[in-house]
PDB file of C-alpha atoms in Angstrom:
ATOM      1  CA  ASP A 284       0.475   0.250  -0.127  1.00 57.00           C
ATOM      2  CA  ALA A 285       1.045   3.486  -1.058  1.00 64.00           C
ATOM      3  CA  LYS A 286       1.882   4.982   3.013  1.00 87.00           C
ATOM      4  CA  THR A 287       1.520   8.728   3.995  1.00 94.00           C
ATOM      5  CA  THR A 288       3.260  10.825   5.908  1.00 95.00           C
ATOM      6  CA  GLN A 289       1.981  13.867   7.909  1.00 97.00           C
ATOM      7  CA  PRO A 290       3.228  15.801  10.773  1.00 97.00           C
ATOM      8  CA  ASN A 291       2.416  14.508  14.398  1.00 96.00           C
ATOM      9  CA  SER A 292       0.661  17.884  15.330  1.00 97.00           C
ATOM     10  CA  MET A 293      -0.656  21.637  14.925  1.00 97.00           C
ATOM     11  CA  GLU A 294      -1.851  23.471  16.287  1.00 97.00           C
ATOM     12  CA  SER A 295      -4.260  26.258  15.577  1.00 96.00           C
ATOM     13  CA  ASN A 296      -6.401  29.848  16.895  1.00 96.00           C
ATOM     14  CA  GLU A 297     -10.345  29.308  16.705  1.00 97.00           C
ATOM     15  CA  GLU A 298     -12.000  31.211  13.981  1.00 96.00           C
ATOM     16  CA  GLU A 299      -8.990  30.856  11.386  1.00 96.00           C
ATOM     17  CA  PRO A 300      -8.266  28.712   8.393  1.00 96.00           C
ATOM     18  CA  VAL A 301      -5.934  24.953   9.200  1.00 97.00           C
ATOM     19  CA  HIS A 302      -4.007  23.520   6.423  1.00 98.00           C
ATOM     20  CA  LEU A 303      -3.586  20.344   7.340  1.00 98.00           C
ATOM     21  CA  PRO A 304      -0.609  18.959   4.614  1.00 98.00           C
ATOM     22  CA  CYS A 305      -0.150  15.300   3.552  1.00 97.00           C
ATOM     23  CA  ASN A 306       2.437  13.730   1.469  1.00 96.00           C
ATOM     24  CA  HIS A 307       2.283  10.305  -0.557  1.00 94.00           C
ATOM     25  CA  SER A 308       4.995  10.728  -3.010  1.00 93.00           C
ATOM     26  CA  THR A 309       4.498   6.708  -3.978  1.00 91.00           C
ATOM     27  CA  ILE A 310       0.247   7.444  -4.930  1.00 91.00           C
ATOM     28  CA  SER A 311      -1.065   5.335  -7.284  1.00 88.00           C
ATOM     29  CA  GLY A 312      -2.895   6.159 -10.851  1.00 87.00           C
ATOM     30  CA  THR A 313      -6.472   4.292  -8.784  1.00 83.00           C
ATOM     31  CA  ASP A 314      -4.993   6.133  -5.253  1.00 87.00           C
ATOM     32  CA  TYR A 315      -8.334   7.999  -3.839  1.00 89.00           C
ATOM     33  CA  ILE A 316      -6.808  10.642  -1.238  1.00 92.00           C
ATOM     34  CA  HIS A 317      -9.279  10.178   2.153  1.00 92.00           C
ATOM     35  CA  TRP A 318      -9.662  12.005   5.214  1.00 95.00           C
ATOM     36  CA  TYR A 319     -10.537  11.068   8.855  1.00 96.00           C
ATOM     37  CA  ARG A 320     -10.589  12.082  11.753  1.00 97.00           C
ATOM     38  CA  GLN A 321     -10.904  11.235  15.696  1.00 95.00           C
ATOM     39  CA  LEU A 322     -12.387  12.691  18.041  1.00 94.00           C
ATOM     40  CA  PRO A 323     -10.983  11.929  21.846  1.00 89.00           C
ATOM     41  CA  SER A 324     -12.428   8.984  23.040  1.00 88.00           C
ATOM     42  CA  GLN A 325     -14.044   8.773  19.893  1.00 92.00           C
ATOM     43  CA  GLY A 326     -14.442   6.100  16.448  1.00 93.00           C
ATOM     44  CA  PRO A 327     -13.414   8.285  13.591  1.00 94.00           C
ATOM     45  CA  GLU A 328     -15.427  10.006  11.136  1.00 94.00           C
ATOM     46  CA  TYR A 329     -14.934  10.796   7.835  1.00 92.00           C
ATOM     47  CA  VAL A 330     -13.795  14.363   6.153  1.00 95.00           C
ATOM     48  CA  ILE A 331     -13.493  14.674   2.510  1.00 94.00           C
ATOM     49  CA  HIS A 332     -12.626  11.908   0.001  1.00 91.00           C
ATOM     50  CA  GLY A 333     -11.030  13.025  -3.900  1.00 91.00           C
ATOM     51  CA  LEU A 334      -8.734  11.620  -6.741  1.00 91.00           C
ATOM     52  CA  THR A 335      -7.608  14.735  -8.863  1.00 92.00           C
ATOM     53  CA  SER A 336      -9.894  17.266  -8.426  1.00 91.00           C
ATOM     54  CA  ASN A 337      -9.596  19.783  -5.344  1.00 93.00           C
ATOM     55  CA  VAL A 338     -13.434  18.991  -3.370  1.00 93.00           C
ATOM     56  CA  ASN A 339     -15.789  20.573  -1.187  1.00 95.00           C
ATOM     57  CA  ASN A 340     -17.961  19.519   1.475  1.00 92.00           C
ATOM     58  CA  ARG A 341     -19.498  20.758   4.798  1.00 91.00           C
ATOM     59  CA  MET A 342     -16.908  20.150   6.539  1.00 91.00           C
ATOM     60  CA  ALA A 343     -13.204  20.568   4.617  1.00 96.00           C
ATOM     61  CA  SER A 344     -11.608  21.036   1.854  1.00 97.00           C
ATOM     62  CA  LEU A 345      -9.306  19.264  -0.259  1.00 97.00           C
ATOM     63  CA  ALA A 346      -6.507  20.739  -2.171  1.00 97.00           C
ATOM     64  CA  ILE A 347      -4.635  18.135  -4.765  1.00 97.00           C
ATOM     65  CA  ALA A 348      -1.242  18.242  -5.497  1.00 96.00           C
ATOM     66  CA  GLU A 349      -1.107  18.990  -9.449  1.00 95.00           C
ATOM     67  CA  ASP A 350       1.290  16.079  -9.689  1.00 95.00           C
ATOM     68  CA  ARG A 351      -0.660  13.823  -7.118  1.00 95.00           C
ATOM     69  CA  LYS A 352       2.470  13.646  -4.163  1.00 95.00           C
ATOM     70  CA  SER A 353       0.750  15.775  -2.055  1.00 96.00           C
ATOM     71  CA  SER A 354      -2.540  17.313  -0.622  1.00 97.00           C
ATOM     72  CA  THR A 355      -3.872  19.670   1.587  1.00 98.00           C
ATOM     73  CA  LEU A 356      -7.371  19.534   4.507  1.00 98.00           C
ATOM     74  CA  ILE A 357      -8.304  23.170   4.935  1.00 98.00           C
ATOM     75  CA  LEU A 358     -10.515  24.122   8.001  1.00 97.00           C
ATOM     76  CA  HIS A 359     -11.887  27.422   6.558  1.00 95.00           C
ATOM     77  CA  ARG A 360     -13.006  28.762  10.343  1.00 95.00           C
ATOM     78  CA  ALA A 361     -11.690  26.425  13.291  1.00 96.00           C
ATOM     79  CA  THR A 362     -13.142  26.236  16.511  1.00 96.00           C
ATOM     80  CA  LEU A 363     -12.400  24.222  19.849  1.00 96.00           C
ATOM     81  CA  ARG A 364     -15.210  20.980  18.642  1.00 95.00           C
ATOM     82  CA  ASP A 365     -12.611  20.882  15.577  1.00 96.00           C
ATOM     83  CA  ALA A 366      -9.831  20.018  18.086  1.00 97.00           C
ATOM     84  CA  ALA A 367      -9.321  15.926  16.755  1.00 97.00           C
ATOM     85  CA  VAL A 368      -6.169  13.511  15.293  1.00 96.00           C
ATOM     86  CA  TYR A 369      -6.872  13.932  11.297  1.00 97.00           C
ATOM     87  CA  TYR A 370      -5.673  10.801   9.532  1.00 96.00           C
ATOM     88  CA  CYS A 371      -4.551  11.323   5.191  1.00 96.00           C
ATOM     89  CA  ILE A 372      -5.444   7.369   3.726  1.00 92.00           C
ATOM     90  CA  LEU A 373      -4.562   6.181   0.444  1.00 90.00           C
ATOM     91  CA  ARG A 374      -7.794   4.177  -0.817  1.00 83.00           C
ATOM     92  CA  ASP A 375      -7.423   2.333  -4.512  1.00 75.00           C
ATOM     93  CA  GLU A 376     -11.230   1.984  -5.297  1.00 66.00           C
ATOM     94  CA  ASN A 377     -10.396  -0.121  -8.343  1.00 63.00           C
ATOM     95  CA  SER A 378      -9.352  -2.842  -6.379  1.00 59.00           C
ATOM     96  CA  GLY A 379     -11.529  -5.702  -4.083  1.00 56.00           C
ATOM     97  CA  GLY A 380     -10.009  -8.099  -1.724  1.00 52.00           C
ATOM     98  CA  SER A 381      -8.281  -6.327   1.671  1.00 47.00           C
ATOM     99  CA  ASN A 382      -7.915  -2.923  -0.521  1.00 48.00           C
ATOM    100  CA  TYR A 383     -11.559  -1.862   1.145  1.00 64.00           C
ATOM    101  CA  LYS A 384      -9.377  -0.977   4.699  1.00 69.00           C
ATOM    102  CA  LEU A 385      -7.924   1.739   5.495  1.00 78.00           C
ATOM    103  CA  THR A 386      -4.657   2.275   6.694  1.00 81.00           C
ATOM    104  CA  PHE A 387      -4.848   4.543   9.792  1.00 86.00           C
ATOM    105  CA  GLY A 388      -1.188   6.104  10.522  1.00 87.00           C
ATOM    106  CA  LYS A 389      -0.679   8.199  13.159  1.00 89.00           C
ATOM    107  CA  GLY A 390      -2.307  11.175  12.595  1.00 94.00           C
ATOM    108  CA  THR A 391      -1.768  14.643  12.519  1.00 97.00           C
ATOM    109  CA  LEU A 392      -2.507  16.369  16.015  1.00 97.00           C
ATOM    110  CA  LEU A 393      -4.483  18.986  15.732  1.00 98.00           C
ATOM    111  CA  THR A 394      -4.977  21.467  18.803  1.00 97.00           C
ATOM    112  CA  VAL A 395      -7.377  24.470  18.730  1.00 97.00           C
ATOM    113  CA  ASN A 396      -7.000  27.148  20.471  1.00 96.00           C
ATOM    114  CA  PRO A 397      -9.314  29.225  22.138  1.00 94.00           C
TER     115      PRO A 397
ATOM    116  CA  ASP B 285     -31.792   6.798  12.534  1.00 62.00           C
ATOM    117  CA  GLY B 286     -28.889   4.885  10.584  1.00 70.00           C
ATOM    118  CA  GLY B 287     -25.514   3.886  12.757  1.00 92.00           C
ATOM    119  CA  ILE B 288     -23.306   1.001  13.741  1.00 95.00           C
ATOM    120  CA  THR B 289     -23.732   0.707  17.618  1.00 95.00           C
ATOM    121  CA  GLN B 290     -21.063  -1.149  19.729  1.00 96.00           C
ATOM    122  CA  SER B 291     -21.338  -2.452  23.097  1.00 90.00           C
ATOM    123  CA  PRO B 292     -21.019  -2.217  26.094  1.00 91.00           C
ATOM    124  CA  LYS B 293     -18.584   1.182  25.853  1.00 93.00           C
ATOM    125  CA  TYR B 294     -16.195  -0.178  28.286  1.00 95.00           C
ATOM    126  CA  LEU B 295     -15.999  -3.538  29.399  1.00 94.00           C
ATOM    127  CA  PHE B 296     -13.438  -5.281  32.278  1.00 94.00           C
ATOM    128  CA  ARG B 297     -12.468  -8.501  32.571  1.00 92.00           C
ATOM    129  CA  LYS B 298     -10.334 -11.224  34.341  1.00 92.00           C
ATOM    130  CA  GLU B 299      -7.408 -12.420  32.341  1.00 91.00           C
ATOM    131  CA  GLY B 300      -7.888 -15.984  30.980  1.00 90.00           C
ATOM    132  CA  GLN B 301     -11.768 -15.068  29.194  1.00 92.00           C
ATOM    133  CA  ASN B 302     -12.727 -14.561  26.077  1.00 94.00           C
ATOM    134  CA  VAL B 303     -15.066 -11.954  25.709  1.00 95.00           C
ATOM    135  CA  THR B 304     -17.686 -10.762  23.270  1.00 96.00           C
ATOM    136  CA  LEU B 305     -18.065  -7.566  21.687  1.00 96.00           C
ATOM    137  CA  SER B 306     -21.440  -6.586  19.881  1.00 97.00           C
ATOM    138  CA  CYS B 307     -21.510  -4.251  16.319  1.00 97.00           C
ATOM    139  CA  GLU B 308     -24.615  -3.988  15.125  1.00 97.00           C
ATOM    140  CA  GLN B 309     -26.217  -1.463  11.882  1.00 96.00           C
ATOM    141  CA  ASN B 310     -29.218  -0.696  10.740  1.00 95.00           C
ATOM    142  CA  LEU B 311     -27.440   1.049   7.023  1.00 92.00           C
ATOM    143  CA  ASN B 312     -27.585  -1.953   4.636  1.00 91.00           C
ATOM    144  CA  HIS B 313     -23.953  -1.882   4.394  1.00 90.00           C
ATOM    145  CA  ASP B 314     -22.710  -5.510   3.328  1.00 89.00           C
ATOM    146  CA  ALA B 315     -18.788  -4.939   4.850  1.00 89.00           C
ATOM    147  CA  MET B 316     -17.540  -4.613   8.462  1.00 92.00           C
ATOM    148  CA  TYR B 317     -15.325  -4.152   9.410  1.00 93.00           C
ATOM    149  CA  TRP B 318     -13.223  -4.341  12.974  1.00 96.00           C
ATOM    150  CA  TYR B 319     -10.134  -2.388  14.045  1.00 95.00           C
ATOM    151  CA  ARG B 320      -7.848  -1.944  17.144  1.00 96.00           C
ATOM    152  CA  GLN B 321      -6.316   0.744  18.342  1.00 95.00           C
ATOM    153  CA  ASP B 322      -3.784   1.271  21.065  1.00 94.00           C
ATOM    154  CA  PRO B 323      -2.953   5.015  22.407  1.00 88.00           C
ATOM    155  CA  GLY B 324      -1.234   7.090  20.874  1.00 84.00           C
ATOM    156  CA  GLN B 325      -1.474   5.132  18.132  1.00 87.00           C
ATOM    157  CA  GLY B 326      -3.386   4.745  14.493  1.00 88.00           C
ATOM    158  CA  LEU B 327      -6.024   1.403  13.942  1.00 91.00           C
ATOM    159  CA  ARG B 328      -5.233  -1.689  12.330  1.00 93.00           C
ATOM    160  CA  LEU B 329      -7.538  -4.381  11.106  1.00 92.00           C
ATOM    161  CA  ILE B 330      -8.214  -7.167  12.707  1.00 95.00           C
ATOM    162  CA  TYR B 331     -11.630  -8.900  10.720  1.00 95.00           C
ATOM    163  CA  TYR B 332     -13.343  -7.599   8.114  1.00 92.00           C
ATOM    164  CA  SER B 333     -15.946  -9.010   6.260  1.00 92.00           C
ATOM    165  CA  GLN B 334     -17.826  -8.013   2.401  1.00 88.00           C
ATOM    166  CA  ILE B 335     -20.225  -9.823   2.755  1.00 89.00           C
ATOM    167  CA  VAL B 336     -22.793 -12.671   5.569  1.00 93.00           C
ATOM    168  CA  ASN B 337     -20.983 -15.583   6.065  1.00 94.00           C
ATOM    169  CA  ASP B 338     -18.095 -14.135   4.271  1.00 93.00           C
ATOM    170  CA  PHE B 339     -14.544 -12.845   6.512  1.00 93.00           C
ATOM    171  CA  GLN B 340     -11.544 -12.499   6.330  1.00 92.00           C
ATOM    172  CA  LYS B 341      -8.504 -12.263   8.583  1.00 93.00           C
ATOM    173  CA  GLY B 342      -6.646  -8.243   9.118  1.00 91.00           C
ATOM    174  CA  ASP B 343      -3.604  -7.193   9.703  1.00 90.00           C
ATOM    175  CA  ILE B 344      -3.741  -8.817  12.998  1.00 95.00           C
ATOM    176  CA  ALA B 345      -5.865 -11.677  13.607  1.00 96.00           C
ATOM    177  CA  GLU B 346      -4.676 -13.706  15.975  1.00 96.00           C
ATOM    178  CA  GLY B 347      -6.673 -14.701  18.614  1.00 96.00           C
ATOM    179  CA  TYR B 348      -9.584 -12.959  17.757  1.00 97.00           C
ATOM    180  CA  SER B 349     -12.085 -14.549  16.437  1.00 97.00           C
ATOM    181  CA  VAL B 350     -15.743 -13.376  14.297  1.00 98.00           C
ATOM    182  CA  SER B 351     -18.996 -14.597  12.783  1.00 97.00           C
ATOM    183  CA  ARG B 352     -21.463 -12.383  10.196  1.00 97.00           C
ATOM    184  CA  GLU B 353     -24.976 -14.731  10.233  1.00 97.00           C
ATOM    185  CA  LYS B 354     -26.075 -12.060   9.837  1.00 96.00           C
ATOM    186  CA  LYS B 355     -25.772  -8.881   7.617  1.00 96.00           C
ATOM    187  CA  GLU B 356     -26.127  -6.106  10.824  1.00 96.00           C
ATOM    188  CA  SER B 357     -23.841  -7.473  12.965  1.00 97.00           C
ATOM    189  CA  PHE B 358     -21.004  -8.416  13.418  1.00 97.00           C
ATOM    190  CA  PRO B 359     -19.374  -9.487  16.928  1.00 98.00           C
ATOM    191  CA  LEU B 360     -15.756  -9.648  17.638  1.00 97.00           C
ATOM    192  CA  THR B 361     -14.367 -12.021  20.322  1.00 97.00           C
ATOM    193  CA  VAL B 362     -11.144 -11.426  22.306  1.00 96.00           C
ATOM    194  CA  THR B 363      -9.620 -15.321  22.796  1.00 94.00           C
ATOM    195  CA  SER B 364      -8.245 -16.041  26.146  1.00 91.00           C
ATOM    196  CA  ALA B 365      -5.667 -16.720  23.040  1.00 89.00           C
ATOM    197  CA  GLN B 366      -5.024 -12.831  22.266  1.00 91.00           C
ATOM    198  CA  LYS B 367      -1.234 -11.313  24.619  1.00 90.00           C
ATOM    199  CA  ASN B 368      -2.331  -7.877  25.008  1.00 92.00           C
ATOM    200  CA  PRO B 369      -5.811  -7.769  24.510  1.00 95.00           C
ATOM    201  CA  THR B 370      -7.403  -3.750  25.839  1.00 96.00           C
ATOM    202  CA  ALA B 371      -7.191  -1.768  23.642  1.00 96.00           C
ATOM    203  CA  PHE B 372      -9.412   0.163  21.997  1.00 97.00           C
ATOM    204  CA  TYR B 373     -11.913  -1.593  19.664  1.00 97.00           C
ATOM    205  CA  LEU B 374     -13.630   0.334  16.484  1.00 97.00           C
ATOM    206  CA  CYS B 375     -16.165  -1.932  14.423  1.00 96.00           C
ATOM    207  CA  ALA B 376     -17.399   0.633  10.958  1.00 94.00           C
ATOM    208  CA  SER B 377     -19.555  -0.507   7.974  1.00 92.00           C
ATOM    209  CA  ASN B 378     -19.733   0.567   4.352  1.00 87.00           C
ATOM    210  CA  LEU B 379     -21.257   0.079   0.891  1.00 78.00           C
ATOM    211  CA  GLY B 380     -18.766  -2.567  -0.156  1.00 66.00           C
ATOM    212  CA  GLY B 381     -17.667  -3.146  -4.166  1.00 61.00           C
ATOM    213  CA  LEU B 382     -15.463  -0.428  -5.803  1.00 53.00           C
ATOM    214  CA  GLY B 383     -15.339   2.779  -5.161  1.00 53.00           C
ATOM    215  CA  SER B 384     -17.429   2.509  -1.882  1.00 56.00           C
ATOM    216  CA  GLY B 385     -15.979   5.691  -0.210  1.00 67.00           C
ATOM    217  CA  GLU B 386     -17.246   6.338   3.060  1.00 82.00           C
ATOM    218  CA  GLN B 387     -16.616   4.293   7.081  1.00 87.00           C
ATOM    219  CA  TYR B 388     -19.054   4.620   8.969  1.00 91.00           C
ATOM    220  CA  PHE B 389     -17.839   3.839  12.661  1.00 94.00           C
ATOM    221  CA  GLY B 390     -19.061   2.625  15.361  1.00 96.00           C
ATOM    222  CA  PRO B 391     -18.598   4.588  18.310  1.00 95.00           C
ATOM    223  CA  GLY B 392     -16.458   2.067  19.951  1.00 96.00           C
ATOM    224  CA  THR B 393     -15.385   0.267  23.227  1.00 97.00           C
ATOM    225  CA  ARG B 394     -12.648   0.166  25.639  1.00 96.00           C
ATOM    226  CA  LEU B 395     -11.980  -2.840  27.001  1.00 96.00           C
ATOM    227  CA  THR B 396      -9.484  -3.509  29.857  1.00 96.00           C
ATOM    228  CA  VAL B 397      -7.554  -6.472  30.587  1.00 93.00           C
ATOM    229  CA  THR B 398      -6.193  -7.763  34.097  1.00 91.00           C
TER     230      THR B 398
END
């Protein structure tokens, strides 16, 4: 499986934008980029995913580099409730079997200061 | 409301006892998964099932067993053979099949074995 690299931690202030980076230099053409987040003592929650084009939803935006070797999750206005561990995951959507699983690394711990 | 339920939230057992963790979903999803999370770590896949009456080992299946007799249920048994069973256990589901995208997680069960 192609791997991702994320900073261990980041800090932000409330109501400011947050840019969470993810490097995935060995990404394959059929790998989708998924982002999940996990609040303390809860199960992970889907945030967003994309293949090549930038994506927006009610939670966040995903900016994908032209060469697809990196991506950035953008929280437009951080709130205290956004404090969580954010996971960047690659998943091959064109394969079956065990490729349906998500491989979680340690993610980025985001701290939001009031 | 559709979703995934796990029970109980906290579970305590003595060493040497088998224990079964419950996972139920009413999302009509074909695929279900069990993950384990240790403090400060990402999630690791234990078992997954793409369809009723079928399941496959994940990355750390030793000491665990599962069954998938009904579409909505995927119980996990932590056996006495599991050397370090104390962990946070997470169940997830998704539609399964190609391009199935988002995975939905339950709230987790925190198991403590002493």
